[in-house]
Amino acid sequence: MSETLIPQSEITRLLHENSENSFRHTTYREENRRYHLLMQGDMAAVDEAVRISDPKLQGKLSSDPVRNMRYLFIIGTGLATRYAIEAGVPQERVYTLSDLYIQKADVLTTEKALRELVREFWTKLVELVQLTKSDKIYSKPILTCLNYIDSHFSSRITLRDLGVQTGLHPNYLASLFKAELGESFSAYLLRRRIETAQALLTRTEYTYSQIAYSLAFCSQSHFIKVFRDKTGYTPRQFRMQHSDTAFSAFSG
């Protein structure tokens, strides 16, 4: 038998220890309450997530209290992302949010800070679900398109590419896109690229050429022209005006 396997005797010992200390894990129903509230876009999910993150209600995953809390955060976050996707939030947006918060949890050094992070993460996740529910419910092909766009931002994306992903003719997909999102595919894609450029300008040190390349603009000059047309600012002006919020990966 492999030395890495936990023997049945060790499981039996821990069961007895938990019983002696009158400890029991939260029930499956209790565990799932926060996720069901999340899927409804109910902010009560936030308080429930904070309550259930109490180590006294969970199993002991580490003898170190901070590491134990961090593990609990990661597990809860991983499960929450899947329920948010079930609620209709595009998966790449959920996974990206989850990645950012797990990275932040990895560097926090107190239980208090991790508990506050639970509240912050769940608040943002519920807001995403609320935003999704306030919008028109998208069909499966459109959700597939949105997920594909989110995960291929650095590449040139065409309706033909989306047609391959969905199995639909590009012309029909264009009509479906306009009907469900209220704007054409090209308008949606350009808007998302400009929004992403704004985030990169204020939260990274990327050069304008790096941003242009990462967002699949054909050249730096084309990126600058389009950005100015859509925002009224050159990328340099936008970055300087928002310099007070720049280079903060986890702020707000």
Short mmCIF file of C-alpha atoms in Angstrom, two decimals:
data_model
loop_
_atom_site.label_atom_id
_atom_site.label_comp_id
_atom_site.label_asym_id
_atom_site.label_seq_id
_atom_site.Cartn_x
_atom_site.Cartn_y
_atom_site.Cartn_z
CA MET A 1 0.00 0.00 0.00
CA SER A 2 1.30 3.47 -0.88
CA GLU A 3 2.63 5.44 2.08
CA THR A 4 0.70 8.48 0.82
CA LEU A 5 -2.67 6.82 1.37
CA ILE A 6 -4.52 7.75 4.55
CA PRO A 7 -5.41 4.52 6.38
CA GLN A 8 -8.95 3.83 7.53
CA SER A 9 -7.72 3.89 11.12
CA GLU A 10 -6.78 7.59 10.75
CA ILE A 11 -10.25 8.41 9.40
CA THR A 12 -11.81 6.52 12.32
CA ARG A 13 -9.59 8.40 14.78
CA LEU A 14 -10.66 11.80 13.44
CA LEU A 15 -14.32 10.81 13.47
CA HIS A 16 -13.95 9.89 17.15
CA GLU A 17 -12.07 13.10 17.94
CA ASN A 18 -14.78 15.21 16.29
CA SER A 19 -17.43 13.35 18.26
CA GLU A 20 -15.55 13.84 21.53
CA ASN A 21 -15.31 17.57 20.85
CA SER A 22 -18.99 17.76 19.81
CA PHE A 23 -17.90 18.98 16.39
CA ARG A 24 -19.88 18.26 13.27
CA HIS A 25 -19.47 19.63 9.76
CA THR A 26 -22.25 21.81 8.40
CA THR A 27 -24.91 19.77 6.64
CA TYR A 28 -25.19 19.59 2.87
CA ARG A 29 -28.35 21.70 3.07
CA GLU A 30 -26.57 24.36 5.15
CA GLU A 31 -23.60 24.35 2.80
CA ASN A 32 -25.79 24.87 -0.25
CA ARG A 33 -27.96 27.69 1.10
CA ARG A 34 -25.44 30.38 0.13
CA TYR A 35 -25.12 28.95 -3.39
CA HIS A 36 -28.87 28.84 -3.94
CA LEU A 37 -29.15 32.44 -2.76
CA LEU A 38 -26.30 33.34 -5.11
CA MET A 39 -28.11 31.85 -8.10
CA GLN A 40 -31.12 34.01 -7.26
CA GLY A 41 -28.97 37.14 -7.09
CA ASP A 42 -29.90 37.56 -3.43
CA MET A 43 -27.46 39.64 -1.34
CA ALA A 44 -28.36 37.45 1.64
CA ALA A 45 -25.85 35.06 0.08
CA VAL A 46 -23.06 37.39 1.22
CA ASP A 47 -23.91 37.22 4.93
CA GLU A 48 -24.47 33.51 4.66
CA ALA A 49 -21.09 33.01 2.99
CA VAL A 50 -19.37 35.01 5.72
CA ARG A 51 -21.20 33.06 8.44
CA ILE A 52 -20.42 29.67 6.96
CA SER A 53 -16.74 30.57 6.49
CA ASP A 54 -16.26 30.48 10.26
CA PRO A 55 -13.62 27.77 10.87
CA LYS A 56 -15.67 26.58 13.85
CA LEU A 57 -18.34 25.43 11.39
CA GLN A 58 -15.88 23.80 9.02
CA GLY A 59 -13.40 20.98 9.17
CA LYS A 60 -9.78 21.57 10.15
CA LEU A 61 -7.77 21.73 6.94
CA SER A 62 -4.55 23.03 8.49
CA SER A 63 -3.12 23.50 11.96
CA ASP A 64 -2.20 27.04 10.95
CA PRO A 65 -5.32 29.27 11.40
CA VAL A 66 -4.52 31.61 8.50
CA ARG A 67 -3.71 28.78 6.13
CA ASN A 68 -6.86 26.99 7.25
CA MET A 69 -8.97 30.08 6.47
CA ARG A 70 -7.24 30.47 3.11
CA TYR A 71 -8.03 26.88 2.17
CA LEU A 72 -11.67 27.38 3.14
CA PHE A 73 -11.79 30.54 1.01
CA ILE A 74 -10.38 28.76 -2.02
CA ILE A 75 -12.81 25.84 -1.71
CA GLY A 76 -15.80 28.15 -1.30
CA THR A 77 -14.71 30.32 -4.19
CA GLY A 78 -14.26 27.35 -6.48
CA LEU A 79 -17.76 26.09 -5.77
CA ALA A 80 -19.33 29.55 -6.01
CA THR A 81 -17.96 30.11 -9.51
CA ARG A 82 -19.78 27.05 -10.79
CA TYR A 83 -23.11 28.15 -9.33
CA ALA A 84 -22.64 31.62 -10.86
CA ILE A 85 -22.08 30.01 -14.26
CA GLU A 86 -25.25 27.96 -13.75
CA ALA A 87 -27.02 31.27 -13.07
CA GLY A 88 -26.00 32.44 -16.54
CA VAL A 89 -22.88 34.53 -15.94
CA PRO A 90 -20.36 33.97 -18.78
CA GLN A 91 -17.82 31.52 -17.44
CA GLU A 92 -14.65 33.38 -18.43
CA ARG A 93 -15.78 36.41 -16.42
CA VAL A 94 -16.50 34.26 -13.39
CA TYR A 95 -13.25 32.31 -13.62
CA THR A 96 -11.24 35.51 -14.06
CA LEU A 97 -12.87 37.05 -10.97
CA SER A 98 -12.18 33.85 -9.04
CA ASP A 99 -8.53 33.78 -10.14
CA LEU A 100 -7.98 37.37 -9.01
CA TYR A 101 -9.48 36.81 -5.58
CA ILE A 102 -7.61 33.55 -4.99
CA GLN A 103 -4.39 35.37 -5.90
CA LYS A 104 -5.30 38.04 -3.35
CA ALA A 105 -6.13 35.42 -0.71
CA ASP A 106 -2.74 33.86 -1.30
CA VAL A 107 -0.92 36.95 0.02
CA LEU A 108 -3.18 37.91 2.93
CA THR A 109 -1.74 37.17 6.36
CA THR A 110 -4.62 37.42 8.85
CA GLU A 111 -7.90 35.62 9.38
CA LYS A 112 -9.68 38.98 9.62
CA ALA A 113 -8.42 40.06 6.20
CA LEU A 114 -9.48 36.74 4.68
CA ARG A 115 -12.94 37.00 6.22
CA GLU A 116 -13.29 40.50 4.75
CA LEU A 117 -12.19 39.07 1.41
CA VAL A 118 -15.01 36.52 1.60
CA ARG A 119 -17.52 39.37 1.91
CA GLU A 120 -15.94 41.34 -0.92
CA PHE A 121 -15.76 38.38 -3.31
CA TRP A 122 -19.33 37.26 -2.66
CA THR A 123 -20.65 40.79 -3.03
CA LYS A 124 -19.03 41.14 -6.44
CA LEU A 125 -20.23 37.69 -7.48
CA VAL A 126 -23.84 38.39 -6.47
CA GLU A 127 -23.66 41.70 -8.37
CA LEU A 128 -22.54 39.78 -11.47
CA VAL A 129 -25.51 37.44 -11.13
CA GLN A 130 -27.87 40.38 -10.60
CA LEU A 131 -26.51 42.09 -13.70
CA THR A 132 -26.98 38.92 -15.70
CA LYS A 133 -30.55 38.49 -14.48
CA SER A 134 -31.40 42.13 -15.20
CA ASP A 135 -30.39 41.59 -18.78
CA LYS A 136 -32.27 39.52 -21.27
CA ILE A 137 -31.59 35.82 -20.76
CA TYR A 138 -29.21 34.79 -23.51
CA SER A 139 -29.63 31.69 -25.63
CA LYS A 140 -27.02 28.95 -25.48
CA PRO A 141 -25.39 29.99 -28.81
CA ILE A 142 -24.97 33.58 -27.61
CA LEU A 143 -23.52 32.47 -24.27
CA THR A 144 -21.08 30.33 -26.23
CA CYS A 145 -20.14 33.40 -28.28
CA LEU A 146 -19.65 35.58 -25.20
CA ASN A 147 -17.45 32.97 -23.54
CA TYR A 148 -15.41 32.57 -26.73
CA ILE A 149 -14.93 36.34 -27.06
CA ASP A 150 -13.86 36.67 -23.41
CA SER A 151 -11.20 33.97 -23.82
CA HIS A 152 -9.86 35.05 -27.24
CA PHE A 153 -9.47 38.78 -26.77
CA SER A 154 -5.88 38.79 -28.01
CA SER A 155 -6.89 37.24 -31.34
CA ARG A 156 -8.82 38.47 -34.32
CA ILE A 157 -12.38 37.16 -33.93
CA THR A 158 -14.86 36.86 -36.77
CA LEU A 159 -18.45 35.73 -37.11
CA ARG A 160 -17.08 32.75 -39.00
CA ASP A 161 -15.10 31.77 -35.88
CA LEU A 162 -18.24 32.04 -33.76
CA GLY A 163 -20.16 30.05 -36.35
CA VAL A 164 -17.67 27.21 -35.96
CA GLN A 165 -18.12 27.32 -32.18
CA THR A 166 -21.92 27.31 -32.32
CA GLY A 167 -22.60 25.35 -35.49
CA LEU A 168 -24.67 28.24 -36.84
CA HIS A 169 -24.36 30.13 -40.13
CA PRO A 170 -22.53 33.46 -39.60
CA ASN A 171 -25.40 35.46 -41.12
CA TYR A 172 -27.96 33.88 -38.80
CA LEU A 173 -25.61 34.33 -35.86
CA ALA A 174 -25.24 38.03 -36.70
CA SER A 175 -29.02 38.46 -36.58
CA LEU A 176 -29.27 36.53 -33.32
CA PHE A 177 -26.48 38.59 -31.80
CA LYS A 178 -28.22 41.88 -32.67
CA ALA A 179 -31.59 40.61 -31.44
CA GLU A 180 -30.31 39.45 -28.03
CA LEU A 181 -27.65 42.05 -27.24
CA GLY A 182 -29.17 45.07 -28.94
CA GLU A 183 -25.99 45.79 -30.89
CA SER A 184 -24.12 44.20 -33.74
CA PHE A 185 -21.34 41.71 -33.18
CA SER A 186 -18.71 44.19 -34.38
CA ALA A 187 -20.07 46.98 -32.14
CA TYR A 188 -20.11 44.67 -29.11
CA LEU A 189 -16.59 43.42 -29.77
CA LEU A 190 -15.21 46.94 -30.22
CA ARG A 191 -16.93 48.19 -27.06
CA ARG A 192 -15.46 45.32 -25.03
CA ARG A 193 -12.00 45.99 -26.47
CA ILE A 194 -12.18 49.69 -25.57
CA GLU A 195 -13.39 48.85 -22.04
CA THR A 196 -10.50 46.42 -21.68
CA ALA A 197 -8.04 49.00 -23.02
CA GLN A 198 -9.26 51.46 -20.37
CA ALA A 199 -8.62 48.87 -17.65
CA LEU A 200 -5.14 48.11 -19.01
CA LEU A 201 -4.26 51.79 -19.25
CA THR A 202 -5.16 52.47 -15.61
CA ARG A 203 -4.11 49.19 -13.99
CA THR A 204 -0.96 48.12 -15.86
CA GLU A 205 2.23 49.61 -17.22
CA TYR A 206 1.68 48.14 -20.69
CA THR A 207 2.82 50.37 -23.53
CA TYR A 208 0.28 51.52 -26.09
CA SER A 209 1.72 49.14 -28.65
CA GLN A 210 1.44 46.23 -26.18
CA ILE A 211 -2.20 47.09 -25.50
CA ALA A 212 -2.92 47.45 -29.21
CA TYR A 213 -1.34 44.05 -29.91
CA SER A 214 -3.04 42.30 -26.98
CA LEU A 215 -6.45 43.52 -28.14
CA ALA A 216 -5.90 42.55 -31.80
CA PHE A 217 -5.80 46.06 -33.23
CA CYS A 218 -3.89 46.09 -36.51
CA SER A 219 -1.45 48.76 -35.32
CA GLN A 220 -0.73 51.18 -32.49
CA SER A 221 -1.87 54.13 -34.60
CA HIS A 222 -5.17 52.39 -35.39
CA PHE A 223 -5.71 51.66 -31.70
CA ILE A 224 -5.04 55.30 -30.75
CA LYS A 225 -7.43 56.58 -33.41
CA VAL A 226 -10.26 54.22 -32.44
CA PHE A 227 -9.74 54.84 -28.73
CA ARG A 228 -9.91 58.61 -29.25
CA ASP A 229 -13.02 58.29 -31.44
CA LYS A 230 -14.82 56.21 -28.80
CA THR A 231 -13.70 57.95 -25.59
CA GLY A 232 -12.75 61.48 -26.59
CA TYR A 233 -9.25 60.92 -25.16
CA THR A 234 -6.00 59.63 -26.51
CA PRO A 235 -4.67 56.63 -24.55
CA ARG A 236 -2.01 58.90 -23.04
CA GLN A 237 -4.58 61.46 -21.89
CA PHE A 238 -6.79 58.74 -20.43
CA ARG A 239 -3.90 57.16 -18.52
CA MET A 240 -2.75 60.51 -17.11
CA GLN A 241 -6.27 61.52 -16.06
CA HIS A 242 -6.75 58.23 -14.20
CA SER A 243 -3.23 57.99 -12.80
CA ASP A 244 -4.55 58.08 -9.23
CA THR A 245 -6.07 54.62 -9.72
CA ALA A 246 -3.31 53.19 -11.86
CA PHE A 247 -1.26 50.08 -11.15
CA SER A 248 -3.50 48.69 -8.39
CA ALA A 249 -4.36 45.13 -9.31
CA PHE A 250 -6.85 44.60 -6.51
CA SER A 251 -8.34 48.01 -5.76
CA GLY A 252 -12.09 48.62 -5.82
#
